[in-house]
Amino acid sequence: MQLRAYAISVRGPHAPLLDATSVEVRDHELVLLTGYPGPGHVAASLALSGRLVPDGGEVKLDGQGDAAVLRRRVAVVDAPGITEPDDALPVKAVVGEELAIAGRKAGGKAVQAWLEEHDAAEHADKRFEHLPVDVRTRLLAELTVARPEVAVVILTMPDRFGGDPHSWYGVGRELASRGYAVIVTCADASARLLGVPAARMGAIDQPEPLKVEAVDEETKEEEELA
């Protein structure tokens, strides 16, 4: 599956939110999309996922520009003011809500089982805002891909919470290894710390996405035990 945006732009009430930007990503690929921290990241995420009609350019999924299909297949994770959870809620409440959205069992036992499966049972009663940054990003990403139709994942500004960028970058790589197409929006400084070639907001010509090979479960277990 290929998500391709060509020269998309978004106007704000007083100034452009997103200057003409091109980016594309396929299954098993990861793209960092960098820009100055602010509303441009949210505008890019919403335009790429069919939730906002860009003022210029086009977005297509496998060559088709159907916004309804984009909204089903392209998920936006933790976008400020849009898809971020209520930080005052306990983790188990956020998990229950997201599992229900994904059409999965969302009762107390199901939530506990999901948290245990994802090594996060110790956080069940914490306020969501108190989660470590890497745990927050990982849990929200996993809850997002619990939706059966999701094929493209956009992690929006995970670096706004601070911490080591390698933690959320590892989440993106792991998703790509499982076959998802992944875009992570972040600040230029984060990409420099990671030492990874990045696409830039406001640019048409971009570097090639990072290809991430599938990792079979046996190899993964051996690496974890090493």
Short mmCIF file of C-alpha atoms in Angstrom, two decimals:
data_model
loop_
_atom_site.label_atom_id
_atom_site.label_comp_id
_atom_site.label_asym_id
_atom_site.label_seq_id
_atom_site.Cartn_x
_atom_site.Cartn_y
_atom_site.Cartn_z
CA MET A 1 0.00 0.00 0.00
CA GLN A 2 1.29 3.48 -0.86
CA LEU A 3 0.31 6.81 0.67
CA ARG A 4 1.44 9.65 -1.58
CA ALA A 5 0.97 13.36 -1.01
CA TYR A 6 2.04 15.84 -3.66
CA ALA A 7 2.52 19.54 -2.87
CA ILE A 8 -0.14 19.64 -0.16
CA SER A 9 -0.60 22.97 1.59
CA VAL A 10 -2.88 24.23 4.32
CA ARG A 11 -3.79 27.86 4.95
CA GLY A 12 -4.36 29.19 8.45
CA PRO A 13 -6.44 32.20 9.49
CA HIS A 14 -3.41 34.50 9.54
CA ALA A 15 -0.56 32.59 7.87
CA PRO A 16 0.13 29.26 6.14
CA LEU A 17 0.03 26.28 8.48
CA LEU A 18 1.74 24.03 5.94
CA ASP A 19 3.64 25.13 2.86
CA ALA A 20 3.64 22.87 -0.21
CA THR A 21 4.91 19.49 0.97
CA SER A 22 5.35 16.16 -0.78
CA VAL A 23 5.84 12.87 1.03
CA GLU A 24 5.21 9.22 0.29
CA VAL A 25 5.47 5.97 2.19
CA ARG A 26 4.72 2.31 1.53
CA ASP A 27 4.35 -0.88 3.56
CA HIS A 28 7.46 -1.63 5.61
CA GLU A 29 8.70 1.96 5.28
CA LEU A 30 9.28 4.73 7.81
CA VAL A 31 9.49 8.46 7.11
CA LEU A 32 10.44 11.25 9.48
CA LEU A 33 8.63 14.44 8.45
CA THR A 34 10.25 17.39 10.19
CA GLY A 35 9.19 20.96 10.74
CA TYR A 36 9.09 23.77 13.26
CA PRO A 37 7.09 22.61 16.32
CA GLY A 38 3.54 23.90 16.11
CA PRO A 39 0.20 23.54 14.29
CA GLY A 40 1.84 22.60 11.01
CA HIS A 41 2.38 19.08 12.34
CA VAL A 42 -1.31 18.65 13.08
CA ALA A 43 -2.28 20.17 9.74
CA ALA A 44 0.03 17.76 7.91
CA SER A 45 -1.28 14.76 9.84
CA LEU A 46 -4.92 15.64 9.21
CA ALA A 47 -4.36 16.37 5.52
CA LEU A 48 -2.44 13.12 5.00
CA SER A 49 -5.22 11.12 6.65
CA GLY A 50 -8.20 12.61 4.78
CA ARG A 51 -9.46 14.47 7.83
CA LEU A 52 -8.70 17.89 6.36
CA VAL A 53 -8.94 18.91 2.72
CA PRO A 54 -5.67 20.61 1.75
CA ASP A 55 -5.88 24.01 0.09
CA GLY A 56 -3.42 22.83 -2.52
CA GLY A 57 -2.03 19.56 -3.80
CA GLU A 58 -3.44 16.07 -3.43
CA VAL A 59 -3.26 12.97 -1.24
CA LYS A 60 -3.80 9.49 -2.65
CA LEU A 61 -3.80 5.99 -1.22
CA ASP A 62 -2.86 3.42 -3.85
CA GLY A 63 -3.68 6.03 -6.47
CA GLN A 64 -7.14 6.83 -5.12
CA GLY A 65 -8.11 10.10 -3.43
CA ASP A 66 -11.23 8.94 -1.60
CA ALA A 67 -11.22 10.82 1.74
CA ALA A 68 -13.44 8.23 3.44
CA VAL A 69 -10.97 5.47 2.57
CA LEU A 70 -8.08 7.60 3.78
CA ARG A 71 -9.80 8.14 7.11
CA ARG A 72 -10.30 4.39 7.58
CA ARG A 73 -6.87 3.27 6.45
CA VAL A 74 -4.65 6.11 7.71
CA ALA A 75 -4.57 6.63 11.48
CA VAL A 76 -3.29 9.68 13.34
CA VAL A 77 -1.75 8.90 16.72
CA ASP A 78 -1.68 11.39 19.60
CA ALA A 79 -2.21 14.59 17.60
CA PRO A 80 -2.49 17.55 20.02
CA GLY A 81 -6.09 18.64 20.45
CA ILE A 82 -7.33 16.02 17.98
CA THR A 83 -6.54 12.39 18.79
CA GLU A 84 -4.58 12.77 22.02
CA PRO A 85 -6.36 11.22 25.01
CA ASP A 86 -7.62 13.13 28.03
CA ASP A 87 -4.50 13.15 30.18
CA ALA A 88 -6.56 13.25 33.37
CA LEU A 89 -8.07 9.82 32.68
CA PRO A 90 -6.52 6.66 34.12
CA VAL A 91 -4.65 4.52 31.63
CA LYS A 92 -7.20 1.71 31.90
CA ALA A 93 -10.02 4.09 30.90
CA VAL A 94 -8.13 5.27 27.81
CA VAL A 95 -7.36 1.67 26.84
CA GLY A 96 -11.02 0.69 27.27
CA GLU A 97 -12.21 3.55 25.08
CA GLU A 98 -9.72 2.75 22.33
CA LEU A 99 -10.47 -0.96 22.37
CA ALA A 100 -14.18 -0.17 22.03
CA ILE A 101 -13.44 2.07 19.03
CA ALA A 102 -11.49 -0.82 17.50
CA GLY A 103 -14.53 -3.07 17.92
CA ARG A 104 -12.85 -5.25 20.52
CA LYS A 105 -13.94 -6.32 23.99
CA ALA A 106 -13.47 -3.38 26.34
CA GLY A 107 -14.62 -4.55 29.77
CA GLY A 108 -12.41 -4.58 32.83
CA LYS A 109 -11.01 -8.07 32.23
CA ALA A 110 -10.32 -7.37 28.56
CA VAL A 111 -8.53 -4.12 29.41
CA GLN A 112 -6.41 -5.84 32.06
CA ALA A 113 -5.53 -8.64 29.66
CA TRP A 114 -4.53 -6.13 26.96
CA LEU A 115 -2.33 -4.21 29.38
CA GLU A 116 -0.66 -7.42 30.54
CA GLU A 117 -0.10 -8.50 26.94
CA HIS A 118 1.65 -5.18 26.30
CA ASP A 119 3.71 -5.20 29.51
CA ALA A 120 1.86 -2.22 30.95
CA ALA A 121 -0.35 -3.64 33.70
CA GLU A 122 1.62 -1.67 36.33
CA HIS A 123 0.36 1.56 34.76
CA ALA A 124 -3.36 0.71 34.76
CA ASP A 125 -4.41 3.16 37.48
CA LYS A 126 -2.03 6.00 36.63
CA ARG A 127 -3.26 9.21 35.07
CA PHE A 128 -2.38 9.02 31.41
CA GLU A 129 -0.22 12.14 31.66
CA HIS A 130 2.05 10.32 34.13
CA LEU A 131 3.11 7.63 31.68
CA PRO A 132 6.75 7.63 30.60
CA VAL A 133 7.06 9.07 27.10
CA ASP A 134 8.10 5.81 25.46
CA VAL A 135 5.25 3.89 27.12
CA ARG A 136 2.70 6.52 26.11
CA THR A 137 3.73 6.41 22.45
CA ARG A 138 3.90 2.63 22.34
CA LEU A 139 0.51 2.06 23.96
CA LEU A 140 -1.28 4.63 21.78
CA ALA A 141 0.32 3.17 18.66
CA GLU A 142 -0.70 -0.36 19.62
CA LEU A 143 -4.25 0.74 20.40
CA THR A 144 -4.41 2.44 17.01
CA VAL A 145 -3.31 -0.60 15.02
CA ALA A 146 -5.87 -2.70 16.92
CA ARG A 147 -8.31 -1.24 14.39
CA PRO A 148 -8.42 -3.87 11.64
CA GLU A 149 -8.41 -1.54 8.62
CA VAL A 150 -5.44 0.62 9.62
CA ALA A 151 -2.51 0.30 7.23
CA VAL A 152 -0.74 3.67 7.58
CA VAL A 153 0.21 5.15 10.95
CA ILE A 154 1.11 8.81 11.57
CA LEU A 155 2.77 9.50 14.92
CA THR A 156 2.32 13.22 15.52
CA MET A 157 5.05 15.10 17.40
CA PRO A 158 5.99 12.42 19.94
CA ASP A 159 9.03 14.55 20.77
CA ARG A 160 6.84 17.28 22.29
CA PHE A 161 7.02 15.34 25.56
CA GLY A 162 10.81 15.32 25.63
CA GLY A 163 12.79 12.19 26.37
CA ASP A 164 15.10 10.22 24.13
CA PRO A 165 13.92 10.30 20.48
CA HIS A 166 15.26 6.79 20.00
CA SER A 167 12.35 5.49 22.11
CA TRP A 168 9.55 6.69 19.83
CA TYR A 169 11.68 6.10 16.75
CA GLY A 170 11.91 2.48 17.87
CA VAL A 171 8.11 2.33 18.04
CA GLY A 172 7.92 3.56 14.46
CA ARG A 173 10.50 1.05 13.23
CA GLU A 174 8.75 -1.80 14.99
CA LEU A 175 5.42 -0.89 13.36
CA ALA A 176 7.11 -0.70 9.96
CA SER A 177 8.69 -4.13 10.51
CA ARG A 178 5.17 -5.51 10.94
CA GLY A 179 4.13 -4.18 7.55
CA TYR A 180 2.65 -0.79 8.36
CA ALA A 181 3.59 2.35 6.47
CA VAL A 182 4.73 4.84 9.12
CA ILE A 183 5.20 8.61 9.18
CA VAL A 184 6.52 10.35 12.28
CA THR A 185 6.30 14.14 12.45
CA CYS A 186 8.96 15.70 14.64
CA ALA A 187 11.27 18.66 15.09
CA ASP A 188 14.42 19.02 13.01
CA ALA A 189 16.49 18.66 16.18
CA SER A 190 15.06 15.18 16.82
CA ALA A 191 16.01 14.00 13.34
CA ARG A 192 19.53 15.35 13.84
CA LEU A 193 19.86 13.49 17.14
CA LEU A 194 18.71 10.30 15.43
CA GLY A 195 21.06 10.86 12.49
CA VAL A 196 18.30 9.87 10.08
CA PRO A 197 17.64 11.55 6.68
CA ALA A 198 14.27 13.25 7.02
CA ALA A 199 11.60 14.69 4.78
CA ARG A 200 10.83 18.34 5.47
CA MET A 201 7.57 20.23 5.69
CA GLY A 202 7.55 22.85 2.95
CA ALA A 203 9.67 20.74 0.57
CA ILE A 204 8.72 18.89 -2.62
CA ASP A 205 11.89 16.86 -3.20
CA GLN A 206 12.44 14.42 -0.35
CA PRO A 207 14.87 11.61 0.55
CA GLU A 208 13.84 8.01 0.11
CA PRO A 209 11.92 6.47 3.03
CA LEU A 210 13.69 4.05 5.33
CA LYS A 211 12.85 0.45 4.41
CA VAL A 212 12.37 -1.83 7.41
CA GLU A 213 12.54 -5.56 6.91
CA ALA A 214 10.09 -7.88 8.61
CA VAL A 215 11.35 -9.53 11.79
CA ASP A 216 9.99 -13.01 12.46
CA GLU A 217 9.01 -13.89 16.02
CA GLU A 218 11.82 -16.42 16.46
CA THR A 219 14.47 -13.85 15.50
CA LYS A 220 12.83 -11.25 17.74
CA GLU A 221 12.88 -13.61 20.73
CA GLU A 222 16.55 -14.46 20.12
CA GLU A 223 17.43 -10.72 20.00
CA GLU A 224 15.55 -10.07 23.24
CA LEU A 225 17.37 -12.92 24.99
CA ALA A 226 20.80 -11.88 23.67
#
